[in-house]
PDB file of C-alpha atoms in Angstrom:
ATOM      1  CA  MET A   1    -114.659-188.566-140.150  1.00  0.00           C
ATOM      2  CA  THR A   2    -116.577-187.134-137.228  1.00  0.00           C
ATOM      3  CA  SER A   3    -119.158-184.544-138.208  1.00  0.00           C
ATOM      4  CA  VAL A   4    -119.765-181.578-135.896  1.00  0.00           C
ATOM      5  CA  ASP A   5    -122.451-178.939-136.300  1.00  0.00           C
ATOM      6  CA  VAL A   6    -121.271-175.376-136.831  1.00  0.00           C
ATOM      7  CA  ARG A   7    -123.170-172.996-134.572  1.00  0.00           C
ATOM      8  CA  LYS A   8    -123.799-169.323-135.191  1.00  0.00           C
ATOM      9  CA  ALA A   9    -123.750-166.544-132.596  1.00  0.00           C
ATOM     10  CA  ASP A  10    -127.560-166.642-132.332  1.00  0.00           C
ATOM     11  CA  GLY A  11    -127.500-170.369-131.546  1.00  0.00           C
ATOM     12  CA  THR A  12    -128.724-171.630-134.901  1.00  0.00           C
ATOM     13  CA  THR A  13    -126.884-174.283-136.889  1.00  0.00           C
ATOM     14  CA  ASN A  14    -125.063-173.327-140.059  1.00  0.00           C
ATOM     15  CA  GLY A  15    -124.107-176.615-141.670  1.00  0.00           C
ATOM     16  CA  SER A  16    -121.467-178.953-140.315  1.00  0.00           C
ATOM     17  CA  VAL A  17    -117.748-179.588-140.527  1.00  0.00           C
ATOM     18  CA  GLU A  18    -115.826-182.828-140.756  1.00  0.00           C
ATOM     19  CA  LEU A  19    -113.107-183.433-138.167  1.00  0.00           C
ATOM     20  CA  PRO A  20    -110.278-185.510-139.676  1.00  0.00           C
ATOM     21  CA  ASP A  21    -109.867-188.929-138.082  1.00  0.00           C
ATOM     22  CA  ASP A  22    -106.083-188.717-137.923  1.00  0.00           C
ATOM     23  CA  ILE A  23    -106.408-185.867-135.394  1.00  0.00           C
ATOM     24  CA  PHE A  24    -109.830-186.291-133.766  1.00  0.00           C
ATOM     25  CA  ASP A  25    -110.153-190.086-133.800  1.00  0.00           C
ATOM     26  CA  ALA A  26    -106.607-191.229-133.029  1.00  0.00           C
ATOM     27  CA  GLN A  27    -105.471-193.771-130.471  1.00  0.00           C
ATOM     28  CA  ALA A  28    -104.955-192.110-127.084  1.00  0.00           C
ATOM     29  CA  SER A  29    -101.913-193.217-125.085  1.00  0.00           C
ATOM     30  CA  ILE A  30    -102.381-192.365-121.408  1.00  0.00           C
ATOM     31  CA  PRO A  31     -98.672-192.869-120.502  1.00  0.00           C
ATOM     32  CA  LEU A  32     -97.621-190.601-123.369  1.00  0.00           C
ATOM     33  CA  MET A  33    -100.104-187.884-122.447  1.00  0.00           C
ATOM     34  CA  HIS A  34     -98.984-188.101-118.826  1.00  0.00           C
ATOM     35  CA  GLN A  35     -95.342-187.726-119.824  1.00  0.00           C
ATOM     36  CA  VAL A  36     -96.041-184.728-122.036  1.00  0.00           C
ATOM     37  CA  VAL A  37     -98.215-182.993-119.428  1.00  0.00           C
ATOM     38  CA  VAL A  38     -95.642-183.520-116.664  1.00  0.00           C
ATOM     39  CA  ALA A  39     -92.927-182.135-118.941  1.00  0.00           C
ATOM     40  CA  GLN A  40     -95.072-179.096-119.741  1.00  0.00           C
ATOM     41  CA  LEU A  41     -95.806-178.368-116.089  1.00  0.00           C
ATOM     42  CA  ASN A  42     -92.153-178.826-115.147  1.00  0.00           C
ATOM     43  CA  ALA A  43     -91.079-176.439-117.897  1.00  0.00           C
ATOM     44  CA  ALA A  44     -93.291-173.779-116.328  1.00  0.00           C
ATOM     45  CA  ARG A  45     -91.433-174.007-113.006  1.00  0.00           C
ATOM     46  CA  GLN A  46     -88.912-171.242-112.373  1.00  0.00           C
ATOM     47  CA  GLY A  47     -86.590-173.424-110.340  1.00  0.00           C
ATOM     48  CA  THR A  48     -85.283-170.411-108.391  1.00  0.00           C
ATOM     49  CA  HIS A  49     -85.988-171.863-104.933  1.00  0.00           C
ATOM     50  CA  LYS A  50     -83.081-171.633-102.506  1.00  0.00           C
ATOM     51  CA  ALA A  51     -82.477-172.334 -98.825  1.00  0.00           C
ATOM     52  CA  LYS A  52     -79.210-171.574 -97.062  1.00  0.00           C
ATOM     53  CA  SER A  53     -77.137-174.329 -95.511  1.00  0.00           C
ATOM     54  CA  ARG A  54     -75.348-173.819 -92.183  1.00  0.00           C
ATOM     55  CA  GLY A  55     -72.259-172.724 -94.069  1.00  0.00           C
ATOM     56  CA  GLU A  56     -74.177-169.938 -95.840  1.00  0.00           C
ATOM     57  CA  VAL A  57     -76.056-168.442 -92.893  1.00  0.00           C
ATOM     58  CA  ALA A  58     -74.361-165.331 -91.491  1.00  0.00           C
ATOM     59  CA  GLY A  59     -73.027-165.470 -87.922  1.00  0.00           C
ATOM     60  CA  GLY A  60     -72.504-168.439 -85.668  1.00  0.00           C
ATOM     61  CA  GLY A  61     -68.722-168.322 -85.766  1.00  0.00           C
ATOM     62  CA  LYS A  62     -68.379-168.350 -81.999  1.00  0.00           C
ATOM     63  CA  LYS A  63     -68.991-171.441 -79.882  1.00  0.00           C
ATOM     64  CA  PRO A  64     -72.199-170.628 -77.939  1.00  0.00           C
ATOM     65  CA  TYR A  65     -70.887-172.038 -74.621  1.00  0.00           C
ATOM     66  CA  LYS A  66     -68.039-174.152 -73.375  1.00  0.00           C
ATOM     67  CA  GLN A  67     -67.767-177.809 -74.282  1.00  0.00           C
ATOM     68  CA  LYS A  68     -68.079-179.313 -70.813  1.00  0.00           C
ATOM     69  CA  GLY A  69     -69.514-178.537 -67.429  1.00  0.00           C
ATOM     70  CA  THR A  70     -72.844-176.965 -68.391  1.00  0.00           C
ATOM     71  CA  GLY A  71     -74.921-180.130 -68.426  1.00  0.00           C
ATOM     72  CA  ARG A  72     -76.169-179.270 -71.890  1.00  0.00           C
ATOM     73  CA  ALA A  73     -75.495-180.948 -75.195  1.00  0.00           C
ATOM     74  CA  ARG A  74     -72.291-179.797 -76.833  1.00  0.00           C
ATOM     75  CA  GLN A  75     -72.780-177.220 -79.587  1.00  0.00           C
ATOM     76  CA  GLY A  76     -70.338-175.620 -81.953  1.00  0.00           C
ATOM     77  CA  SER A  77     -72.503-172.969 -83.627  1.00  0.00           C
ATOM     78  CA  ILE A  78     -75.891-171.334 -83.212  1.00  0.00           C
ATOM     79  CA  ARG A  79     -76.318-171.656 -86.981  1.00  0.00           C
ATOM     80  CA  ALA A  80     -76.567-175.441 -86.805  1.00  0.00           C
ATOM     81  CA  PRO A  81     -79.827-176.839 -88.264  1.00  0.00           C
ATOM     82  CA  GLN A  82     -81.407-177.552 -84.873  1.00  0.00           C
ATOM     83  CA  PHE A  83     -81.326-173.881 -83.891  1.00  0.00           C
ATOM     84  CA  THR A  84     -83.855-171.227 -84.917  1.00  0.00           C
ATOM     85  CA  GLY A  85     -82.219-169.155 -87.619  1.00  0.00           C
ATOM     86  CA  GLY A  86     -79.837-171.951 -88.454  1.00  0.00           C
ATOM     87  CA  GLY A  87     -79.154-173.514 -91.837  1.00  0.00           C
ATOM     88  CA  VAL A  88     -81.419-175.997 -93.616  1.00  0.00           C
ATOM     89  CA  VAL A  89     -80.324-179.581 -94.140  1.00  0.00           C
ATOM     90  CA  HIS A  90     -80.647-180.762 -97.761  1.00  0.00           C
ATOM     91  CA  GLY A  91     -82.720-177.697 -98.618  1.00  0.00           C
ATOM     92  CA  PRO A  92     -83.820-176.752-102.127  1.00  0.00           C
ATOM     93  CA  VAL A  93     -81.284-175.283-104.516  1.00  0.00           C
ATOM     94  CA  PRO A  94     -81.778-173.645-107.942  1.00  0.00           C
ATOM     95  CA  ARG A  95     -82.261-176.209-110.685  1.00  0.00           C
ATOM     96  CA  ASP A  96     -83.731-176.670-114.144  1.00  0.00           C
ATOM     97  CA  TYR A  97     -86.830-178.893-114.216  1.00  0.00           C
ATOM     98  CA  THR A  98     -86.997-179.119-118.002  1.00  0.00           C
ATOM     99  CA  GLN A  99     -87.695-182.588-119.395  1.00  0.00           C
ATOM    100  CA  ARG A 100     -86.895-183.463-122.983  1.00  0.00           C
ATOM    101  CA  VAL A 101     -89.985-184.251-125.080  1.00  0.00           C
ATOM    102  CA  ASN A 102     -89.676-184.251-128.860  1.00  0.00           C
ATOM    103  CA  LYS A 103     -92.189-182.757-131.299  1.00  0.00           C
ATOM    104  CA  LYS A 104     -93.614-186.114-132.401  1.00  0.00           C
ATOM    105  CA  MET A 105     -94.460-187.017-128.807  1.00  0.00           C
ATOM    106  CA  LYS A 106     -96.163-183.658-128.219  1.00  0.00           C
ATOM    107  CA  ALA A 107     -98.172-183.979-131.437  1.00  0.00           C
ATOM    108  CA  ALA A 108     -99.236-187.552-130.664  1.00  0.00           C
ATOM    109  CA  ALA A 109    -100.284-186.617-127.127  1.00  0.00           C
ATOM    110  CA  LEU A 110    -102.337-183.662-128.421  1.00  0.00           C
ATOM    111  CA  ARG A 111    -104.053-185.881-131.006  1.00  0.00           C
ATOM    112  CA  GLY A 112    -104.899-188.356-128.260  1.00  0.00           C
ATOM    113  CA  ALA A 113    -106.348-185.662-126.002  1.00  0.00           C
ATOM    114  CA  LEU A 114    -108.452-184.127-128.786  1.00  0.00           C
ATOM    115  CA  SER A 115    -109.637-187.563-129.889  1.00  0.00           C
ATOM    116  CA  ASP A 116    -110.739-188.369-126.347  1.00  0.00           C
ATOM    117  CA  ARG A 117    -112.796-185.187-126.183  1.00  0.00           C
ATOM    118  CA  ALA A 118    -114.219-185.666-129.688  1.00  0.00           C
ATOM    119  CA  ARG A 119    -115.326-189.247-129.018  1.00  0.00           C
ATOM    120  CA  GLU A 120    -117.289-187.993-126.011  1.00  0.00           C
ATOM    121  CA  GLY A 121    -118.934-185.237-128.056  1.00  0.00           C
ATOM    122  CA  ARG A 122    -117.096-182.482-126.239  1.00  0.00           C
ATOM    123  CA  VAL A 123    -115.561-180.758-129.261  1.00  0.00           C
ATOM    124  CA  HIS A 124    -117.690-177.954-130.703  1.00  0.00           C
ATOM    125  CA  VAL A 125    -117.363-175.503-133.587  1.00  0.00           C
ATOM    126  CA  VAL A 126    -118.848-172.015-133.756  1.00  0.00           C
ATOM    127  CA  GLU A 127    -118.632-169.369-136.461  1.00  0.00           C
ATOM    128  CA  THR A 128    -118.237-166.520-133.984  1.00  0.00           C
ATOM    129  CA  PHE A 129    -119.435-165.602-130.509  1.00  0.00           C
ATOM    130  CA  ILE A 130    -120.490-162.054-131.373  1.00  0.00           C
ATOM    131  CA  GLU A 131    -121.876-160.248-134.383  1.00  0.00           C
ATOM    132  CA  GLY A 132    -119.713-157.407-135.661  1.00  0.00           C
ATOM    133  CA  GLU A 133    -116.304-156.222-134.495  1.00  0.00           C
ATOM    134  CA  THR A 134    -117.312-154.620-131.183  1.00  0.00           C
ATOM    135  CA  PRO A 135    -116.438-156.798-128.133  1.00  0.00           C
ATOM    136  CA  LYS A 136    -119.530-157.774-126.138  1.00  0.00           C
ATOM    137  CA  THR A 137    -118.950-160.076-123.185  1.00  0.00           C
ATOM    138  CA  LYS A 138    -122.649-160.605-122.431  1.00  0.00           C
ATOM    139  CA  ASP A 139    -123.453-161.674-125.996  1.00  0.00           C
ATOM    140  CA  ALA A 140    -120.354-163.873-126.237  1.00  0.00           C
ATOM    141  CA  LEU A 141    -121.197-165.691-123.003  1.00  0.00           C
ATOM    142  CA  ALA A 142    -124.793-166.187-124.124  1.00  0.00           C
ATOM    143  CA  ALA A 143    -123.537-167.770-127.352  1.00  0.00           C
ATOM    144  CA  LEU A 144    -121.062-169.933-125.468  1.00  0.00           C
ATOM    145  CA  ARG A 145    -123.649-171.155-122.946  1.00  0.00           C
ATOM    146  CA  GLY A 146    -125.911-172.025-125.845  1.00  0.00           C
ATOM    147  CA  ILE A 147    -123.225-174.500-126.900  1.00  0.00           C
ATOM    148  CA  THR A 148    -122.051-175.883-123.563  1.00  0.00           C
ATOM    149  CA  GLU A 149    -122.755-175.467-119.857  1.00  0.00           C
ATOM    150  CA  ALA A 150    -119.419-176.993-118.842  1.00  0.00           C
ATOM    151  CA  ARG A 151    -117.621-175.402-115.901  1.00  0.00           C
ATOM    152  CA  ARG A 152    -114.248-175.338-117.676  1.00  0.00           C
ATOM    153  CA  VAL A 153    -114.256-174.484-121.346  1.00  0.00           C
ATOM    154  CA  LEU A 154    -111.260-174.179-123.639  1.00  0.00           C
ATOM    155  CA  VAL A 155    -111.988-171.720-126.432  1.00  0.00           C
ATOM    156  CA  VAL A 156    -109.610-171.791-129.401  1.00  0.00           C
ATOM    157  CA  LEU A 157    -109.504-168.615-131.486  1.00  0.00           C
ATOM    158  CA  ALA A 158    -107.678-167.463-134.587  1.00  0.00           C
ATOM    159  CA  ARG A 159    -104.637-165.318-133.903  1.00  0.00           C
ATOM    160  CA  ASP A 160    -106.207-162.166-135.370  1.00  0.00           C
ATOM    161  CA  ASP A 161    -109.637-162.659-133.738  1.00  0.00           C
ATOM    162  CA  GLU A 162    -109.415-159.704-131.363  1.00  0.00           C
ATOM    163  CA  ALA A 163    -113.151-159.114-130.924  1.00  0.00           C
ATOM    164  CA  ASN A 164    -113.906-162.602-129.590  1.00  0.00           C
ATOM    165  CA  TRP A 165    -110.753-162.551-127.460  1.00  0.00           C
ATOM    166  CA  LEU A 166    -111.695-159.282-125.757  1.00  0.00           C
ATOM    167  CA  SER A 167    -115.264-160.523-125.261  1.00  0.00           C
ATOM    168  CA  LEU A 168    -114.288-163.699-123.382  1.00  0.00           C
ATOM    169  CA  ARG A 169    -110.969-162.945-121.723  1.00  0.00           C
ATOM    170  CA  ASN A 170    -112.463-161.907-118.358  1.00  0.00           C
ATOM    171  CA  GLU A 171    -114.718-164.949-117.916  1.00  0.00           C
ATOM    172  CA  GLN A 172    -113.201-167.206-115.244  1.00  0.00           C
ATOM    173  CA  SER A 173    -114.709-170.418-116.606  1.00  0.00           C
ATOM    174  CA  VAL A 174    -113.166-169.838-120.037  1.00  0.00           C
ATOM    175  CA  HIS A 175    -109.542-170.416-120.999  1.00  0.00           C
ATOM    176  CA  LEU A 176    -108.536-168.780-124.267  1.00  0.00           C
ATOM    177  CA  LEU A 177    -105.850-170.010-126.636  1.00  0.00           C
ATOM    178  CA  VAL A 178    -104.866-169.213-130.190  1.00  0.00           C
ATOM    179  CA  ALA A 179    -104.776-172.181-132.537  1.00  0.00           C
ATOM    180  CA  ASP A 180    -100.994-172.547-132.679  1.00  0.00           C
ATOM    181  CA  GLN A 181    -100.771-172.665-128.858  1.00  0.00           C
ATOM    182  CA  LEU A 182    -103.124-175.610-128.422  1.00  0.00           C
ATOM    183  CA  ASN A 183    -101.557-178.163-126.081  1.00  0.00           C
ATOM    184  CA  THR A 184    -102.319-181.447-124.336  1.00  0.00           C
ATOM    185  CA  HIS A 185    -102.542-180.060-120.802  1.00  0.00           C
ATOM    186  CA  ASP A 186    -105.143-177.383-121.575  1.00  0.00           C
ATOM    187  CA  VAL A 187    -107.258-179.842-123.585  1.00  0.00           C
ATOM    188  CA  LEU A 188    -107.278-182.401-120.761  1.00  0.00           C
ATOM    189  CA  VAL A 189    -108.016-179.806-118.066  1.00  0.00           C
ATOM    190  CA  ALA A 190    -111.023-178.458-119.980  1.00  0.00           C
ATOM    191  CA  ASP A 191    -114.400-180.158-119.923  1.00  0.00           C
ATOM    192  CA  ASP A 192    -115.294-178.954-123.423  1.00  0.00           C
ATOM    193  CA  VAL A 193    -113.262-177.577-126.338  1.00  0.00           C
ATOM    194  CA  VAL A 194    -114.814-174.953-128.606  1.00  0.00           C
ATOM    195  CA  PHE A 195    -113.172-173.937-131.889  1.00  0.00           C
ATOM    196  CA  THR A 196    -114.160-171.034-134.058  1.00  0.00           C
ATOM    197  CA  THR A 197    -114.204-171.991-137.727  1.00  0.00           C
ATOM    198  CA  ALA A 198    -111.212-169.722-138.384  1.00  0.00           C
ATOM    199  CA  ALA A 199    -109.270-171.271-135.514  1.00  0.00           C
ATOM    200  CA  LEU A 200    -110.070-174.795-136.710  1.00  0.00           C
ATOM    201  CA  ASP A 201    -108.803-173.878-140.166  1.00  0.00           C
ATOM    202  CA  GLU A 202    -105.595-172.484-138.658  1.00  0.00           C
ATOM    203  CA  PHE A 203    -105.109-175.566-136.512  1.00  0.00           C
ATOM    204  CA  LEU A 204    -105.641-177.938-139.409  1.00  0.00           C
ATOM    205  CA  GLY A 205    -103.546-175.793-141.740  1.00  0.00           C
ATOM    206  CA  VAL A 206    -106.391-175.290-144.178  1.00  0.00           C
ATOM    207  CA  PRO A 207    -106.447-172.163-146.395  1.00  0.00           C
ATOM    208  CA  ALA A 208    -109.238-169.799-145.409  1.00  0.00           C
ATOM    209  CA  GLU A 209    -111.059-170.005-148.731  1.00  0.00           C
ATOM    210  CA  SER A 210    -111.267-173.804-148.579  1.00  0.00           C
ATOM    211  CA  GLY A 211    -111.504-174.356-144.835  1.00  0.00           C
ATOM    212  CA  ALA A 212    -114.180-175.354-142.377  1.00  0.00           C
ATOM    213  CA  SER A 213    -116.191-172.190-142.977  1.00  0.00           C
ATOM    214  CA  ALA A 214    -116.388-172.961-146.684  1.00  0.00           C
ATOM    215  CA  ASP A 215    -117.462-176.520-145.929  1.00  0.00           C
ATOM    216  CA  ALA A 216    -120.176-175.204-143.651  1.00  0.00           C
ATOM    217  CA  ASP A 217    -121.477-172.856-146.352  1.00  0.00           C
ATOM    218  CA  SER A 218    -121.558-175.659-148.906  1.00  0.00           C
ATOM    219  CA  ASN A 219    -123.413-177.910-146.487  1.00  0.00           C
ATOM    220  CA  GLU A 220    -125.958-175.179-145.875  1.00  0.00           C
ATOM    221  CA  GLU A 221    -126.492-174.659-149.628  1.00  0.00           C
ATOM    222  CA  GLY A 222    -126.894-178.402-150.113  1.00  0.00           C
TER     223      GLY A 222
END
């Protein structure tokens, strides 16, 4: 297992936590991760784009000028594609961009992305970014910058961690996610990934009393 130090809000180390190899040291498949990321981005597309063809544009029912004798090219409607205000040839139409990706593929791609970051030492664990329950953006950013100076940081929080969420939500360099929303695309886009101990426990499905925070306390006592 990979061991990662657990940092406190003041920057000191409070023990360490073991990252399981089956999640943070798995084989990364680039084609699989690419497929999953493309599917995720496509699923976010609305697909409501629409351009009118010449048969859908209003007007143009009358022949603009006679067929012969003008010296100009023959035209049957001012709504033909070559005219301004005319229809669009092979224009976009509403469609569904969804691609089918099963749960096993998504899970394997996420394990590969996390393993890639962990092997490069870009996965971090922190107890909390602020002391107390009052949101403090300045203190949270100071704690975060004590861990990493990366330009794009993915911070993973527990679902009920409102104080840390409110403290970091307005920072442009930080992307916040709750543990059950962690996905391959956001991991790969980020330079560093920072878990809180509670979020890591949620992600790994570990009960709170026996999770990463408990391991950190035991390491500190030892």
